[in-house]
């Protein structure tokens, strides 16, 4: 093949980026557009500029690093992922896909290959949704499925809006050109760690992704009454925690499936005023429900609000659906290019379905789109113990570089 | 009777103190030794100094405002309560008892009455335990049942230790003398709002308190494993929230009593890392259990740790008992003096048992001790809606003033 990525250079960048927001337990806390996250953007941009790559940034804070093609009339072929992490996240989730794309551009540049299409490495803003809720905000706004105004108005726990954080990002990029939101792509590829155990347990190094689970999320608020915990009889209480637990018990029963295929999680839970001597007056919690089948997503998801209302014995309950994303199917030119690159690599590989959601989920209706997975240790992710092997990281980047060149030849 | 308190002056002070830490909903957020709490101390101290009263402060941050008696060899007769509040607390809890005692000293001073014993108004430090856990710290350390070192080492959520906060308090009181911890009292009286519905529903204005519930508190920590919520099957999870809820379900069953006499509350609950996309790796929550009977406190309380261990299916659980306080019985000279003052008032009254814990709980073994309650609206407390009537506040202070004079005559 005409291109060979530099595995050592790539691994060095993985290590360099892991220092930005490093946690004592070996993970990363790099929340969207915090100083460390902006540091990732700036470090890669500085390397890119030395190669003569262009920087483009849009109104929602996505950064595109662009190597020009020979035909300026063609839309770019884009690959990348996100650089933000969970509060106690790992060193690979997101950043691996960014660096695999970046390494591909560098390797193609090192080989002096002239492509027809411009090639771009994208860093999508706020994929994790840990600082600004919900996640996949940069990609969703770019694709036109989420409103820009809502995204910019979202505030973090310190009251800083996403709009203010984007202004801060822009102030660090006086050298970036403006990219219009929604500017078309010729194709979109995303490499990612699997965040599950299948590749490792099967001994495969690469996974060609066939699709992605749908997701529905509900924010449930239970409003009771604060009272003194030493004096108020149970019969006179409106204890928001008691009703929240009744609701969760009912939800656990609703979402129980014998074959353990449904993903049901309550990862966000807060109680107010959170004082030992005070009967809780308010609880908010978040339901995250994911599945591959549209009908099941509809039927079970639509039961959440009525079931919460039934289960609450003493308190008022409100249920707001904050995310409703259908399952995704990958097929067509990008899927085929990734499969061809993976087949020719000689590495063991498989088709694989994505349990996690990713930025590229919004694009199959807009341009040819596909994903590639590499294994992560024990399937552990969203965890400081998250780990991946240097040779798997290199194999993933090599497949992305080759896929970009295959697509450059095949696409109009 | 030889003393008459000034109800208007007292109500004015209630209103003045309610402005320190006032919340938009009409309540108070005045955490122990924050600027507003120190403001209460300073305002009362300044009024006291103009009357020639002395200021004494001890190593744990309790303030004593002292009107001298004729016999300096006698220990003081002390009354008071606390000035700190819950985060969303009311305008009467604690501060009423302080101001009733302070008004009593002023009224006795206005009447030029010479007492044998010195009379003191005490502000106990950190009763609520909202800023520094646990509560009743100032009174507990003074009484010798809690270690000073542990109290001073406790830190608030911003990392400030109680010791540092006490140093800050002292720096605002260059005019205070030092009171040795444990200096004996001739007697201790505490006035308080009932924090329950009995006086109001019975039409009584005053309650002579017969005793106080015992309390046991347990801090339960559930340690699981963080994982990606979209990819990790239920069977591979160690979801700390799932196990925490199993434990709480078991605790609700254990503490259920048909006659609704047991007080069982989970008012403190935190989940980590508290992100929608992450299976919770850790949950901590606090069990608050109160009852009047020593045997039941022992039997049910001792079941908490083994039951939590049994109920947790996937996670490690640790249970730490952080409070174990026996029930209290009030009897003897202070109880009798309060009852005599209340009887002579002509107001409707009753004997009443305290569901809430109060600072004076540590003193019955040390000196004659007693409590007086006034009604609070709908029994609501630890809530910004907490309310009490001016005439009830005045009746309570009048009874305290008279009790002080009765005790001054009767006690050696």
XYZ file of C-alpha atoms in Angstrom, chain A residues 86-88 93 128-130 133 157 194-197 213 217-219 225-237 239 241-242 245 248-249 252 255-258 260 262-271 273-280 285-288 290 322 355-357 379-384, chain B residues 86-88 93 128 130 133 157 194-197 213 217-219 225-237 239 241-242 245 248-249 252 255-258 260 262-271 273-280 285-288 290 322 354-357 379-384:
150
model
C -15.819 11.652 31.257
C -14.936 13.147 34.685
C -13.120 9.912 35.517
C -12.057 7.173 24.394
C -19.364 13.198 26.432
C -21.911 15.643 27.752
C -20.184 15.664 31.136
C -25.654 18.313 28.847
C -22.119 23.622 37.047
C -14.781 -0.653 21.230
C -15.759 0.191 24.828
C -16.928 -3.387 25.119
C -15.368 -6.840 25.464
C -27.836 1.356 19.261
C -32.848 9.593 27.844
C -35.306 10.863 30.434
C -34.721 13.409 33.183
C -41.485 18.450 50.880
C -38.578 19.165 53.209
C -39.244 18.284 56.849
C -37.376 17.581 60.042
C -36.208 13.966 59.996
C -36.528 13.554 63.780
C -40.070 14.810 64.201
C -42.074 14.159 61.060
C -43.974 10.841 61.068
C -43.660 8.764 57.897
C -47.379 9.211 57.234
C -47.016 12.991 57.034
C -43.921 12.991 54.823
C -40.107 12.111 50.940
C -36.114 9.835 47.897
C -38.736 7.279 48.945
C -36.753 4.623 44.802
C -36.552 3.101 40.106
C -37.818 -0.244 41.405
C -35.856 -1.960 36.958
C -36.454 -2.896 31.697
C -35.472 -6.363 32.940
C -34.760 -8.675 29.980
C -33.706 -12.266 30.335
C -29.477 -9.010 28.963
C -31.244 -3.945 26.862
C -28.955 -1.273 28.298
C -30.650 0.516 31.170
C -28.611 2.833 33.409
C -29.191 5.490 36.031
C -25.832 7.274 36.150
C -27.056 10.705 37.218
C -28.773 11.110 40.579
C -29.031 14.136 42.872
C -30.913 14.761 46.087
C -31.012 19.620 50.180
C -28.822 16.583 50.884
C -28.675 17.024 54.665
C -28.916 14.160 57.156
C -31.549 15.918 59.294
C -33.835 16.920 56.453
C -36.402 14.728 54.706
C -35.426 15.074 51.002
C -32.206 11.453 38.177
C -31.473 10.466 34.606
C -32.575 7.321 32.787
C -30.330 6.162 29.919
C -30.295 1.994 24.661
C -33.943 14.886 26.696
C -23.421 -0.347 22.037
C -22.070 3.147 22.604
C -23.228 6.239 20.759
C -13.944 -3.922 27.633
C -13.506 -1.278 30.350
C -14.295 2.282 29.312
C -15.591 5.510 30.877
C -13.152 4.549 33.596
C -9.636 5.628 34.523
C -29.892 23.942 57.624
C -28.965 24.932 54.024
C -32.646 25.626 53.374
C -34.843 26.795 64.633
C -27.061 21.445 62.526
C -24.772 20.969 57.676
C -20.472 16.756 60.064
C -17.009 20.976 51.243
C -41.290 22.169 68.608
C -40.397 21.160 65.026
C -43.486 18.981 65.112
C -47.280 19.423 64.973
C -35.339 10.503 71.211
C -26.557 7.363 62.264
C -24.784 5.165 59.743
C -22.718 6.221 56.747
C -17.071 -0.345 39.144
C -17.425 2.411 36.573
C -18.311 1.200 33.086
C -19.760 2.492 29.858
C -23.525 2.531 30.141
C -24.080 1.781 26.451
C -21.855 -1.256 26.149
C -21.671 -3.078 29.461
C -24.259 -5.857 29.881
C -26.130 -5.887 33.195
C -24.547 -9.224 34.058
C -21.036 -7.761 33.898
C -21.814 -4.625 35.890
C -23.529 -0.901 39.569
C -26.675 2.521 42.524
C -28.395 -0.825 41.898
C -31.239 0.675 46.113
C -32.440 0.836 50.907
C -35.337 -1.471 49.983
C -37.270 0.307 54.428
C -37.629 -0.066 59.785
C -41.309 -0.251 58.808
C -43.527 -0.006 61.892
C -47.306 -0.074 61.789
C -45.369 5.051 62.591
C -39.867 5.022 64.351
C -38.117 7.857 62.545
C -36.060 6.515 59.627
C -34.620 8.927 57.051
C -32.095 8.908 54.258
C -31.420 12.615 53.761
C -27.860 12.364 52.465
C -27.177 10.545 49.196
C -24.364 10.976 46.668
C -23.423 9.079 43.533
C -19.037 10.017 39.047
C -22.645 11.179 38.493
C -22.524 11.091 34.680
C -25.335 9.803 32.461
C -23.033 7.609 30.371
C -21.194 5.986 33.250
C -22.398 3.046 35.348
C -22.109 4.426 38.925
C -25.659 7.585 51.779
C -26.579 8.328 55.375
C -29.124 6.515 57.539
C -30.704 8.568 60.327
C -34.350 7.868 65.922
C -21.118 7.963 62.997
C -38.860 15.734 71.653
C -38.443 13.975 68.323
C -35.559 16.225 67.372
C -32.150 16.202 69.010
C -45.047 21.445 62.466
C -42.851 22.415 59.521
C -39.154 22.799 60.286
C -35.799 22.395 58.532
C -37.616 24.189 55.756
C -37.710 27.775 54.536
